[in-house]
Amino acid sequence: MANPSLLILPGDGIGPEVMAEVRRVIDWFGANRGLVIDVTEDLVGGAAYDAHGTPLHDDTMAKAQEVDAVLLGAVGGPKYDQLDFSVKPERGLLRLRKEMDLYSNLRPAQCFDALADFSSLKRDVVAGLDIVIVRELTSGIYFGEPRGIITEGNERVGINTQRYTESEIARVAKSAFELARRRGNKVCSMEKANVMESGILWRDVVTEVHAAEYSDVELSHMYADAGAMQLCRWPKQFDVIVTDNLFGDMLSDAAAMLTGSLGMLPSASLGAPMENGRPKAMYEPVHGSAPDIAGQGKANPIACILSFAMALRYSYDAGDEADRLESAVNDVLGDGVRTADLLGEDGVEPVSTTQMADAILAKLDATS
Ligand code: IPM
Ligand code: MG
């Protein structure tokens, strides 16, 4: 049988430097665990714009459709701020999500015990936290029409449209219920049914899907603003949160910070099953391109490494290997190894991006 395939898109800012470390981790699994993955690499975002004048070349899009999984670093940076909207680095990422139809975006927020003191919230609020935000990723206000900036009378008007079909809501709701069954069996759905028709429909459809197929899962509903408040007040009340594209964007950043650092959080964007039975998938760290620290070897590679762990679990049918990698990360943090984003304790010298990966690889070596 052919090796499983992976398309790596390092992108911009700290993307390339964290991805270089992930490649060492991927190689480790090939050399030590017989899990050889055929890796190809290509450009996305500003890097693709610099080379081709577009943030995602059609050839790259076509490759992404063929592989078993895509692993993306980060896109964007101040250099591209003035570009026309249609060729901004972010458009490359959004095109991948849309054309691969990656409607279910899993954003776990897990608080590693060794890092509970890094959160801006009190230790007992976040220690042991393990929740997942399931964000709808291919519709809603990110893609709704009409959109644009028009002129009305003597002023400009900015327009975006929140639009959801029943089937779009139902499929992401299903993926949240399925996920909950494998975890704490609880789903909280968040919208603004008090002010938005799309929110009323969202609540109705989630309720219907639940009654039809998932009544064994505990379901609750919350307005998204109250949800944001509850996430900060007592996040451990949640297991799986399902929400739309824009609320999910915001709530997942808030949830990320509960864990102490954005530099720690992976994500998986999943679509419909492919011929191999696995979902179409793209994995990416939740953090952005962090232009302020790019190229300095300071970035934390853990979010991207944990994104590869999610690929092991969801795309390569290697849950045991994902566990192995996640434990290695946990152990390294337990040893007090810290990149600069995780400082706070007295007298701890930060390690570089490469040294963090060295430490994780050493833990992996000790396991096999
Ligand atoms: C994210 C990011 C993206 C988004 C940007 C880079 C387009 O913030 O993945 O959360 O808004 O979806
Ligand atoms: Mg975001």
Short mmCIF file of N, CA and C in Angstrom, two decimals, residues 109 119-127 129 131 133 190 222-238 241 250-259:
data_model
loop_
_atom_site.label_atom_id
_atom_site.label_comp_id
_atom_site.label_asym_id
_atom_site.label_seq_id
_atom_site.Cartn_x
_atom_site.Cartn_y
_atom_site.Cartn_z
N ALA A 109 -9.17 23.23 23.86
CA ALA A 109 -8.46 24.07 24.82
C ALA A 109 -8.22 23.21 26.05
N SER A 119 -2.03 30.91 33.04
CA SER A 119 -3.30 31.50 32.63
C SER A 119 -3.53 32.79 33.39
N SER A 120 -4.24 33.71 32.76
CA SER A 120 -4.58 34.94 33.47
C SER A 120 -5.70 34.69 34.47
N LEU A 121 -6.29 33.49 34.43
CA LEU A 121 -7.30 33.12 35.43
C LEU A 121 -6.64 32.30 36.54
N LYS A 122 -7.36 32.19 37.64
CA LYS A 122 -6.81 31.46 38.80
C LYS A 122 -6.62 29.98 38.48
N ARG A 123 -5.61 29.39 39.10
CA ARG A 123 -5.26 28.00 38.84
C ARG A 123 -6.47 27.07 38.94
N ASP A 124 -7.26 27.21 40.01
CA ASP A 124 -8.35 26.23 40.17
C ASP A 124 -9.44 26.38 39.11
N VAL A 125 -9.49 27.54 38.46
CA VAL A 125 -10.48 27.72 37.38
C VAL A 125 -10.05 26.96 36.12
N VAL A 126 -8.74 26.86 35.90
CA VAL A 126 -8.28 26.28 34.63
C VAL A 126 -7.58 24.93 34.74
N ALA A 127 -7.05 24.59 35.93
CA ALA A 127 -6.29 23.33 36.04
C ALA A 127 -7.16 22.16 35.61
N LEU A 129 -8.47 21.69 32.78
CA LEU A 129 -9.45 22.06 31.74
C LEU A 129 -9.22 21.24 30.47
N ILE A 131 -11.62 21.13 27.08
CA ILE A 131 -12.84 21.36 26.32
C ILE A 131 -12.49 21.45 24.83
N ILE A 133 -13.89 23.41 21.28
CA ILE A 133 -14.84 24.24 20.55
C ILE A 133 -14.94 23.69 19.13
N MET A 190 -23.93 27.49 21.02
CA MET A 190 -23.96 28.94 21.26
C MET A 190 -24.32 29.72 19.99
N MET A 222 -26.78 28.34 24.82
CA MET A 222 -26.41 29.57 25.50
C MET A 222 -26.28 30.67 24.46
N TYR A 223 -26.63 31.89 24.83
CA TYR A 223 -26.31 33.00 23.94
C TYR A 223 -24.79 33.15 23.94
N ALA A 224 -24.25 33.49 22.78
CA ALA A 224 -22.80 33.48 22.64
C ALA A 224 -22.11 34.48 23.58
N ASP A 225 -22.76 35.60 23.85
CA ASP A 225 -22.13 36.57 24.77
C ASP A 225 -22.09 36.00 26.18
N ALA A 226 -23.17 35.37 26.60
CA ALA A 226 -23.18 34.74 27.92
C ALA A 226 -22.15 33.60 27.95
N GLY A 227 -22.03 32.92 26.80
CA GLY A 227 -21.06 31.84 26.71
C GLY A 227 -19.63 32.34 26.93
N ALA A 228 -19.35 33.52 26.36
CA ALA A 228 -18.02 34.11 26.55
C ALA A 228 -17.78 34.37 28.03
N MET A 229 -18.80 34.88 28.69
CA MET A 229 -18.70 35.16 30.12
C MET A 229 -18.49 33.87 30.91
N GLN A 230 -19.27 32.84 30.59
CA GLN A 230 -19.14 31.56 31.30
C GLN A 230 -17.78 30.91 31.05
N LEU A 231 -17.24 31.11 29.85
CA LEU A 231 -15.92 30.55 29.55
C LEU A 231 -14.86 31.12 30.49
N CYS A 232 -15.03 32.39 30.85
CA CYS A 232 -14.06 33.01 31.76
C CYS A 232 -14.40 32.72 33.22
N ARG A 233 -15.68 32.54 33.51
CA ARG A 233 -16.09 32.34 34.90
C ARG A 233 -15.78 30.93 35.39
N TRP A 234 -16.27 29.93 34.64
CA TRP A 234 -16.06 28.54 35.06
C TRP A 234 -16.03 27.63 33.82
N PRO A 235 -14.91 27.65 33.10
CA PRO A 235 -14.85 26.93 31.82
C PRO A 235 -15.02 25.42 31.94
N LYS A 236 -14.75 24.88 33.13
CA LYS A 236 -14.85 23.43 33.27
C LYS A 236 -16.28 22.92 33.21
N GLN A 237 -17.27 23.81 33.18
CA GLN A 237 -18.66 23.37 33.02
C GLN A 237 -18.90 22.81 31.61
N PHE A 238 -17.98 23.14 30.67
CA PHE A 238 -18.19 22.72 29.28
C PHE A 238 -17.42 21.45 28.94
N ILE A 241 -18.32 22.63 22.83
CA ILE A 241 -19.13 23.80 22.49
C ILE A 241 -19.26 23.81 20.97
N MET A 250 -14.02 33.96 17.74
CA MET A 250 -13.77 34.76 18.93
C MET A 250 -13.70 33.90 20.20
N LEU A 251 -14.66 33.00 20.33
CA LEU A 251 -14.69 32.19 21.55
C LEU A 251 -13.45 31.30 21.64
N SER A 252 -12.93 30.87 20.49
CA SER A 252 -11.77 29.98 20.56
C SER A 252 -10.50 30.75 20.94
N ASP A 253 -10.42 32.02 20.58
CA ASP A 253 -9.27 32.80 21.06
C ASP A 253 -9.37 32.99 22.57
N ALA A 254 -10.57 33.26 23.05
CA ALA A 254 -10.76 33.43 24.49
C ALA A 254 -10.42 32.12 25.21
N ALA A 255 -10.92 31.01 24.68
CA ALA A 255 -10.66 29.72 25.32
C ALA A 255 -9.18 29.39 25.30
N ALA A 256 -8.53 29.80 24.22
CA ALA A 256 -7.09 29.52 24.10
C ALA A 256 -6.33 30.18 25.24
N MET A 257 -6.71 31.39 25.54
CA MET A 257 -5.96 32.12 26.56
C MET A 257 -6.16 31.52 27.95
N LEU A 258 -7.28 30.80 28.14
CA LEU A 258 -7.49 30.14 29.43
C LEU A 258 -6.35 29.19 29.73
N THR A 259 -5.79 28.63 28.67
CA THR A 259 -4.78 27.59 28.85
C THR A 259 -3.40 28.19 29.06
#
